[in-house]
Coordinates of C-alpha atoms in Angstrom, one line a residue:
Chain I
X186 CA 21.6 9.8 2.7
X187 CA 22.0 13.5 1.7
X188 CA 19.2 13.0 -0.7
X189 CA 16.9 11.7 2.0
X190 CA 17.8 14.6 4.4
X191 CA 17.1 17.3 1.7
X192 CA 13.9 15.5 0.7
X193 CA 12.8 15.4 4.4
X194 CA 13.4 19.2 4.7
X195 CA 11.4 19.8 1.5
X196 CA 8.6 17.6 2.7
X197 CA 8.5 19.2 6.1
X198 CA 8.3 22.6 4.6
X199 CA 5.5 21.4 2.3
X200 CA 3.6 20.2 5.3
X201 CA 4.1 23.5 7.1
X202 CA 3.0 25.6 4.1
X203 CA -0.1 23.4 3.8
X204 CA -0.9 23.9 7.5
X205 CA -0.7 27.7 6.9
X206 CA -3.0 27.4 3.9
X207 CA -5.4 25.3 6.0
X208 CA -5.5 27.9 8.8
X209 CA -6.4 30.5 6.2
X210 CA -9.0 28.3 4.6
X211 CA -10.5 27.6 8.0
X212 CA -10.8 31.3 8.8
X213 CA -12.6 31.7 5.4
X214 CA -14.9 28.8 6.3
X215 CA -15.8 30.5 9.6
X216 CA -16.6 33.7 7.7
X217 CA -18.7 32.4 4.8
X218 CA -19.6 28.8 5.8
X219 CA -18.9 27.8 2.2
X220 CA -18.0 24.1 2.0
X221 CA -15.5 24.6 -0.8
X222 CA -13.1 25.7 1.9
X223 CA -13.6 22.4 3.7
X224 CA -13.0 20.5 0.5
X225 CA -9.8 22.3 0.0
X226 CA -8.7 21.6 3.6
X227 CA -9.5 18.0 2.9
X228 CA -7.4 18.0 -0.3
X229 CA -4.5 19.5 1.5
X230 CA -4.8 17.1 4.3
X231 CA -4.6 14.1 1.9
X232 CA -1.5 15.8 0.4
X233 CA 0.0 16.0 3.9
X234 CA -0.8 12.4 4.6
X235 CA 1.0 11.4 1.4
X236 CA 4.0 13.6 2.5
X237 CA 4.1 12.0 6.0
X238 CA 4.1 8.5 4.4
X239 CA 6.9 9.6 2.0
X240 CA 8.9 10.7 5.1
X241 CA 8.2 7.4 6.8
X242 CA 9.3 5.5 3.7
X243 CA 12.7 7.3 3.7
X244 CA 13.6 5.7 7.1
X245 CA 11.4 2.6 7.3
X246 CA 10.6 1.4 3.9
X247 CA 9.3 -1.9 5.3
X248 CA 6.4 -0.1 6.9
X249 CA 4.9 0.8 3.5
X250 CA 2.5 -2.0 2.8
X251 CA 2.1 -3.2 -0.8
X252 CA -1.3 -4.5 -2.0
X253 CA -1.3 -6.8 -5.0
X254 CA 1.5 -6.1 -7.5
X255 CA 2.5 -2.4 -7.0
X256 CA -0.3 -0.6 -5.1
X257 CA 1.1 0.9 -2.0
X258 CA -0.5 3.3 0.4
X259 CA 1.4 6.3 -0.9
X260 CA 0.4 5.8 -4.4
X261 CA -3.2 5.0 -3.3
X262 CA -3.3 8.3 -1.5
X263 CA -1.9 10.1 -4.6
X264 CA -4.8 8.6 -6.6
X265 CA -7.3 9.6 -4.0
X266 CA -6.0 13.2 -4.0
X267 CA -6.1 13.4 -7.8
X268 CA -9.7 12.0 -7.7
X269 CA -10.6 14.7 -5.1
X270 CA -9.0 17.3 -7.5
X271 CA -11.4 16.1 -10.2
X272 CA -14.3 16.2 -7.8
X273 CA -13.3 19.7 -6.9
X274 CA -13.5 20.8 -10.5
X275 CA -16.9 19.1 -11.0
X276 CA -18.2 20.7 -7.8
X277 CA -17.1 24.2 -9.0
X278 CA -18.8 23.7 -12.3
X279 CA -21.8 22.1 -10.5
X280 CA -21.7 19.1 -12.7
X281 CA -23.5 16.9 -10.2
X282 CA -24.3 14.2 -12.8
X283 CA -20.6 13.4 -13.0
X284 CA -19.9 13.4 -9.3
X285 CA -19.3 9.6 -9.3
X286 CA -16.7 9.8 -12.1
X287 CA -13.7 10.5 -9.7
X288 CA -14.6 7.4 -7.6
X289 CA -15.0 5.1 -10.6
X290 CA -11.9 6.4 -12.4
X291 CA -9.9 6.2 -9.1
X292 CA -11.1 2.7 -8.5
X293 CA -10.0 1.4 -12.0
X294 CA -6.6 3.2 -11.8
X295 CA -6.0 1.6 -8.4
X296 CA -7.1 -1.8 -9.8
X297 CA -4.4 -1.4 -12.6
X298 CA -1.7 -1.1 -9.9
X299 CA -3.2 -4.0 -7.9
X300 CA -3.1 -6.4 -10.9
X301 CA -0.1 -5.2 -12.9
X302 CA 3.3 -3.8 -12.4
X303 CA 2.9 -0.7 -14.4
X304 CA 2.8 3.0 -13.3
X305 CA 2.0 4.3 -16.8
X306 CA -1.8 4.7 -16.3
X307 CA -1.7 6.2 -12.8
X308 CA 0.9 8.7 -14.1
X309 CA -1.2 9.5 -17.1
X310 CA -4.2 9.9 -14.9
X311 CA -2.5 12.3 -12.6
X312 CA -0.9 14.3 -15.4
X313 CA -4.1 14.7 -17.3
X314 CA -6.2 15.6 -14.3
X315 CA -3.6 18.1 -13.0
X316 CA -3.3 19.7 -16.3
X317 CA -7.1 19.9 -16.7
X318 CA -7.4 21.4 -13.2
X319 CA -4.7 24.0 -14.0
X320 CA -6.3 25.0 -17.3
X321 CA -9.7 25.2 -15.8
X322 CA -8.6 27.3 -12.8
X323 CA -6.6 29.7 -15.1
X324 CA -9.7 30.2 -17.2
X325 CA -11.9 30.7 -14.1
X326 CA -9.3 33.1 -12.7
X327 CA -9.5 35.2 -15.9
X328 CA -13.3 35.0 -16.1
X329 CA -13.9 35.9 -12.4
X330 CA -10.9 38.3 -12.2
X331 CA -9.7 36.2 -9.3
X332 CA -6.1 35.6 -9.5
X333 CA -6.1 33.6 -6.3
X334 CA -7.3 30.7 -8.4
X335 CA -4.1 30.9 -10.4
X336 CA -2.1 30.0 -7.3
X337 CA -4.4 27.1 -6.7
X338 CA -4.1 26.0 -10.3
X339 CA -0.3 26.2 -10.2
X340 CA -0.3 24.2 -7.0
X341 CA -2.3 21.4 -8.6
X342 CA -0.2 21.4 -11.8
X343 CA 3.1 21.3 -10.0
X344 CA 2.0 18.7 -7.6
X345 CA 0.7 16.5 -10.4
X346 CA 3.9 16.9 -12.3
X347 CA 6.0 15.9 -9.3
X348 CA 5.0 12.3 -9.9
X349 CA 7.1 12.2 -13.0
X350 CA 10.2 12.6 -10.9
X351 CA 12.4 9.6 -10.7
X352 CA 14.3 10.6 -7.5
X353 CA 12.7 11.4 -4.2
X354 CA 14.5 14.7 -4.0
X355 CA 13.1 15.9 -7.3
X356 CA 9.6 14.9 -6.2
X357 CA 10.0 16.7 -2.9
X358 CA 11.3 19.8 -4.6
X359 CA 8.2 19.8 -6.9
X360 CA 6.1 19.5 -3.8
X361 CA 7.8 22.4 -2.2
X362 CA 7.4 24.6 -5.3
X363 CA 3.7 23.6 -5.4
X364 CA 3.3 24.7 -1.7
X365 CA 5.1 28.0 -2.5
X366 CA 2.6 28.7 -5.3
X367 CA -0.2 28.0 -2.9
X368 CA 1.1 30.3 -0.3
X369 CA 1.8 33.1 -2.7
X370 CA -1.8 32.7 -4.0
X371 CA -3.2 32.9 -0.5
X372 CA -1.0 35.9 0.4
X373 CA -2.6 37.8 -2.5
X374 CA 0.9 38.0 -4.2
X375 CA -0.6 37.6 -7.6
X376 CA -3.3 40.2 -7.1
X377 CA -0.7 42.7 -5.9
X378 CA 1.8 42.1 -8.6
X379 CA -0.1 41.0 -11.6
X380 CA -3.1 43.3 -11.6
X381 CA -2.4 46.8 -12.8
X382 CA -5.5 48.7 -12.1
X383 CA -6.1 50.0 -8.6
X384 CA -9.9 49.8 -9.2
X385 CA -9.5 46.1 -10.1
X386 CA -7.4 45.6 -7.1
X387 CA -10.0 47.1 -4.8
X388 CA -12.7 45.0 -6.5
X389 CA -10.8 41.9 -5.8
X390 CA -9.8 42.7 -2.3
X391 CA -10.8 39.9 0.1
X392 CA -12.1 37.9 -2.7
X393 CA -11.7 34.1 -2.5
X394 CA -12.7 31.1 -4.5
X395 CA -15.8 30.6 -2.4
X396 CA -17.4 33.6 -4.2
X397 CA -17.7 31.4 -7.2
X398 CA -19.9 28.9 -5.5
X399 CA -22.0 31.0 -3.2
X400 CA -25.6 30.8 -4.4
X401 CA -27.4 34.0 -4.3
Chain K
X147 CA -40.2 -38.5 -35.8
X148 CA -38.4 -39.0 -32.5
X149 CA -38.6 -36.9 -29.4
X150 CA -35.1 -35.6 -30.1
X151 CA -36.3 -34.5 -33.6
X152 CA -39.2 -32.6 -32.0
X153 CA -36.9 -30.8 -29.6
X154 CA -34.4 -30.0 -32.4
X155 CA -37.2 -28.5 -34.5
X156 CA -38.5 -26.6 -31.5
X157 CA -34.9 -25.3 -30.9
X158 CA -34.7 -24.0 -34.5
X159 CA -38.1 -22.4 -34.3
X160 CA -37.1 -20.8 -31.0
X161 CA -34.0 -19.2 -32.7
X162 CA -36.3 -17.6 -35.3
X163 CA -38.8 -16.5 -32.7
X164 CA -36.1 -14.8 -30.7
X165 CA -35.0 -12.6 -33.5
X166 CA -38.6 -11.8 -34.4
X167 CA -40.4 -11.2 -31.1
X168 CA -37.9 -9.1 -29.1
X169 CA -37.2 -6.6 -32.0
X170 CA -41.0 -6.3 -32.5
X171 CA -41.3 -5.6 -28.8
X172 CA -38.6 -3.0 -29.1
X173 CA -40.3 -1.3 -32.0
X174 CA -43.6 -1.2 -30.1
X175 CA -41.8 0.4 -27.1
X176 CA -40.1 3.0 -29.5
X177 CA -43.5 3.8 -31.1
X178 CA -45.0 4.3 -27.6
X179 CA -42.1 6.5 -26.6
X180 CA -42.4 8.7 -29.7
X181 CA -46.2 9.0 -29.2
X182 CA -45.6 10.1 -25.6
X183 CA -43.0 12.6 -26.8
X184 CA -45.6 14.1 -29.3
X185 CA -48.3 14.1 -26.6
X186 CA -46.3 15.6 -23.7
X187 CA -43.5 17.4 -25.6
X188 CA -40.7 15.6 -23.8
X189 CA -39.0 12.3 -23.7
X190 CA -39.7 9.9 -20.9
X191 CA -36.3 8.8 -19.7
X192 CA -37.7 5.7 -18.0
X193 CA -39.1 4.6 -21.3
X194 CA -35.8 5.4 -23.1
X195 CA -33.9 3.3 -20.6
X196 CA -36.2 0.4 -21.1
X197 CA -35.8 0.8 -24.9
X198 CA -32.0 0.8 -24.3
X199 CA -32.3 -2.5 -22.4
X200 CA -34.4 -4.0 -25.1
X201 CA -32.2 -2.9 -28.0
X202 CA -29.2 -4.4 -26.1
X203 CA -31.1 -7.6 -25.8
X204 CA -31.8 -7.5 -29.6
X205 CA -28.1 -7.1 -30.2
X206 CA -27.4 -10.1 -28.1
X207 CA -30.1 -12.3 -29.7
X208 CA -29.1 -11.2 -33.2
X209 CA -25.5 -12.4 -32.7
X210 CA -26.7 -15.5 -31.0
X211 CA -28.9 -16.3 -34.0
X212 CA -26.1 -15.7 -36.4
X213 CA -23.7 -18.0 -34.6
X214 CA -26.3 -20.7 -34.0
X215 CA -28.0 -20.8 -37.3
X216 CA -25.7 -19.4 -40.0
X217 CA -22.1 -20.1 -41.0
X218 CA -20.8 -16.8 -39.7
X219 CA -18.4 -18.8 -37.6
X220 CA -16.3 -19.2 -40.7
X221 CA -15.9 -15.4 -40.9
X222 CA -15.8 -14.4 -37.2
X223 CA -14.1 -16.7 -34.7
X224 CA -16.6 -18.1 -32.1
X225 CA -14.3 -16.8 -29.3
X226 CA -15.3 -13.3 -30.2
X227 CA -18.9 -14.1 -29.7
X228 CA -18.0 -15.9 -26.4
X229 CA -21.3 -17.0 -25.0
X230 CA -19.6 -19.2 -22.4
X231 CA -16.7 -16.8 -21.9
X232 CA -16.0 -15.2 -18.6
X233 CA -14.3 -12.3 -20.3
X234 CA -15.4 -9.5 -22.6
X235 CA -17.2 -10.8 -25.7
X236 CA -20.0 -9.8 -28.0
X237 CA -22.4 -11.8 -25.9
X238 CA -21.2 -10.5 -22.5
X239 CA -21.1 -7.0 -23.8
X240 CA -24.8 -7.2 -24.6
X241 CA -25.5 -8.5 -21.1
X242 CA -23.4 -5.8 -19.6
X243 CA -25.4 -3.2 -21.6
X244 CA -28.7 -4.6 -20.4
X245 CA -27.7 -4.5 -16.7
X246 CA -26.2 -1.0 -17.2
X247 CA -29.6 0.2 -18.4
X248 CA -31.2 -1.7 -15.5
X249 CA -29.0 0.0 -12.9
X250 CA -29.5 3.4 -14.5
X251 CA -33.2 2.8 -14.2
X252 CA -32.8 2.2 -10.4
X253 CA -30.8 5.4 -10.0
X254 CA -33.2 7.4 -12.1
X255 CA -36.4 6.1 -10.5
X256 CA -34.9 6.8 -7.0
X257 CA -33.8 10.3 -8.0
X258 CA -30.1 9.6 -7.2
X259 CA -29.0 12.4 -9.5
X260 CA -25.3 12.2 -8.9
X261 CA -25.4 8.4 -9.7
X262 CA -27.3 8.6 -13.0
X263 CA -24.2 8.0 -15.1
X264 CA -22.4 5.7 -12.7
X265 CA -23.3 2.4 -14.4
X266 CA -22.1 3.9 -17.7
X267 CA -18.8 5.0 -16.1
X268 CA -18.4 1.5 -14.7
X269 CA -19.1 0.0 -18.1
X270 CA -16.6 2.3 -19.9
X271 CA -14.1 1.8 -17.1
X272 CA -14.3 -2.0 -17.3
X273 CA -14.1 -1.9 -21.1
X274 CA -11.0 0.4 -21.2
X275 CA -9.4 -1.7 -18.4
X276 CA -10.0 -4.8 -20.4
X277 CA -8.6 -3.2 -23.6
X278 CA -5.5 -2.1 -21.8
X279 CA -4.8 -5.1 -19.5
X280 CA -6.8 -8.0 -20.9
X281 CA -8.4 -8.6 -17.5
X282 CA -12.1 -9.0 -17.3
X283 CA -12.7 -11.6 -14.7
X284 CA -15.0 -9.4 -12.6
X285 CA -17.4 -9.0 -15.6
X286 CA -19.7 -11.9 -14.9
X287 CA -20.0 -11.4 -11.1
X288 CA -20.8 -7.7 -11.8
X289 CA -23.4 -8.7 -14.5
X290 CA -25.2 -11.2 -12.2
X291 CA -25.1 -9.0 -9.1
X292 CA -26.4 -6.0 -11.1
X293 CA -29.1 -8.0 -12.9
X294 CA -30.4 -9.4 -9.6
X295 CA -30.4 -6.0 -8.0
X296 CA -32.2 -4.5 -11.0
X297 CA -34.9 -7.2 -10.9
X298 CA -35.4 -6.9 -7.1
X299 CA -35.9 -3.1 -7.7
X300 CA -38.3 -3.7 -10.5
X301 CA -40.5 -6.0 -8.4
X302 CA -40.4 -3.5 -5.5
X303 CA -41.5 -0.7 -7.8
X304 CA -44.2 -2.8 -9.4
X305 CA -45.8 -3.6 -6.1
X306 CA -45.2 -0.3 -4.5
X307 CA -46.9 1.8 -7.2
X308 CA -49.0 -1.1 -8.6
X309 CA -47.4 -0.8 -12.0
X310 CA -48.2 -3.6 -14.4
X311 CA -45.5 -2.4 -16.8
X312 CA -42.7 -2.7 -14.2
X313 CA -44.1 -6.1 -13.1
X314 CA -44.2 -7.3 -16.6
X315 CA -40.7 -6.2 -17.3
X316 CA -39.5 -7.8 -14.0
X317 CA -41.1 -11.2 -14.9
X318 CA -39.8 -11.0 -18.5
X319 CA -36.2 -10.3 -17.5
X320 CA -36.4 -12.8 -14.6
X321 CA -37.2 -15.4 -17.3
X322 CA -34.4 -14.1 -19.5
X323 CA -31.9 -14.3 -16.5
X324 CA -33.1 -17.8 -15.7
X325 CA -32.3 -18.9 -19.2
X326 CA -28.7 -18.1 -18.4
X327 CA -28.5 -19.5 -14.9
X328 CA -31.0 -22.3 -14.5
X329 CA -30.0 -24.7 -17.4
X330 CA -26.5 -25.2 -15.9
X331 CA -28.0 -26.0 -12.5
X332 CA -30.8 -28.4 -13.5
X333 CA -29.8 -29.8 -16.9
X334 CA -29.3 -33.2 -15.4
X335 CA -32.9 -33.4 -14.2
X336 CA -34.7 -31.5 -17.0
X337 CA -32.5 -31.6 -20.1
X338 CA -34.6 -29.2 -22.2
X339 CA -35.1 -26.6 -19.5
X340 CA -33.3 -23.8 -21.5
X341 CA -35.7 -24.3 -24.4
X342 CA -38.8 -24.2 -22.2
X343 CA -37.6 -21.0 -20.5
X344 CA -36.8 -19.4 -23.9
X345 CA -40.3 -20.1 -25.1
X346 CA -41.7 -18.8 -21.8
X347 CA -40.1 -15.4 -22.1
X348 CA -41.1 -15.1 -25.8
X349 CA -44.7 -15.8 -25.2
X350 CA -44.7 -13.7 -22.1
X351 CA -43.2 -10.9 -24.2
X352 CA -46.0 -11.0 -26.7
X353 CA -48.5 -11.1 -23.8
X354 CA -46.9 -8.1 -22.3
X355 CA -46.5 -6.0 -25.5
X356 CA -50.1 -6.6 -26.6
X357 CA -51.3 -5.1 -23.3
X358 CA -53.1 -8.2 -21.9
X359 CA -50.9 -8.4 -18.9
X360 CA -52.9 -6.6 -16.2
X361 CA -52.7 -8.6 -12.9
X362 CA -52.7 -5.5 -10.8
X363 CA -56.1 -4.0 -11.1
X364 CA -55.7 -0.7 -9.3
X365 CA -52.8 0.5 -11.4
X366 CA -50.7 3.4 -10.3
X367 CA -47.9 3.5 -12.9
X368 CA -50.0 2.2 -15.8
X369 CA -49.4 -0.4 -18.4
X370 CA -48.6 1.0 -21.7

């Protein structure tokens, strides 16, 4: 029972931090009308839905429907969120020829769970996509001098790795850590503490990921 | 010579025709594509997709010929060829490649840029899924649905832009598709229907490739 209570607190904090991030992203959206902010709000919303379903499962596990062999709504949402992550990367790189890849890969990964009792492939999928997202965002952060991206990359990486956890408390802890990375990214913590030059600091002030995709 | 002997001889002749005519058609298409590349300086993706479909068809016919007319069965088990299998096999993989090129043609011709590679993603996804899980029961429904969709699109394109090439391809692949579906349906009424249809698409192929198929007089897309 203690495990469920601790996990519940972690998940509630995760949801709260995501709401703060969404408010920030919404204000960015109002400023620059860049749809990347909306995509991020959507990604965070799907994470929140997954967290709410996790909370429900702590108290009423019978409410979590299972489709086929092992596909339940929580895992399905996790697959959707990882597919959105992949779409996010493709969108940032403007690889429009590959936009259907997340849908197709998500479909086949879900089908694996529908037909077989094996979590190996969804796990691999989530770990690979989360790692790719992290690596990509770190490179972009360095290239664009935008350390805010680092926070986002760490968020995706930590969230992706939370799926390895065998106990709900470990998973929820990872979720919380991921949300802390996100919040520190949004609060310009990395810019303030990792950048040494005042000039660079000034250059990056008020800079957000949307700058990457604004077409001039 | 009995009627059965005549049909047997026609069947053998048809096997040899199939591995002769379709590769020749493919070579003609490749030559035309190369000529166009030299003339315009760039590849015509529509033409390349059609060549892809024809080469896939050649792959299928080549293996069919080997398993029907040679003793390759002693080296490779017939299950791997799997003409009547509902799962992944050499034969079904060829069919899957043909419909993949057909669907890509639809997305390309309609300018659905974000979907150009979708049929290939589905193909790779299905194949990896099969390798991992051994499940491939959705293969045939996917092939037939995609084939019918591709054909409908080809007919629509043919009549919309009055393109003899599209119409010819549509008729040719309708005949090819019918050789797979029709014999099972009407074998009891017309026992040799498969053979007739095979001959029909071979002769139609020659007719098409030699440029005599011009039913639409006011051509928009051209017949090359």
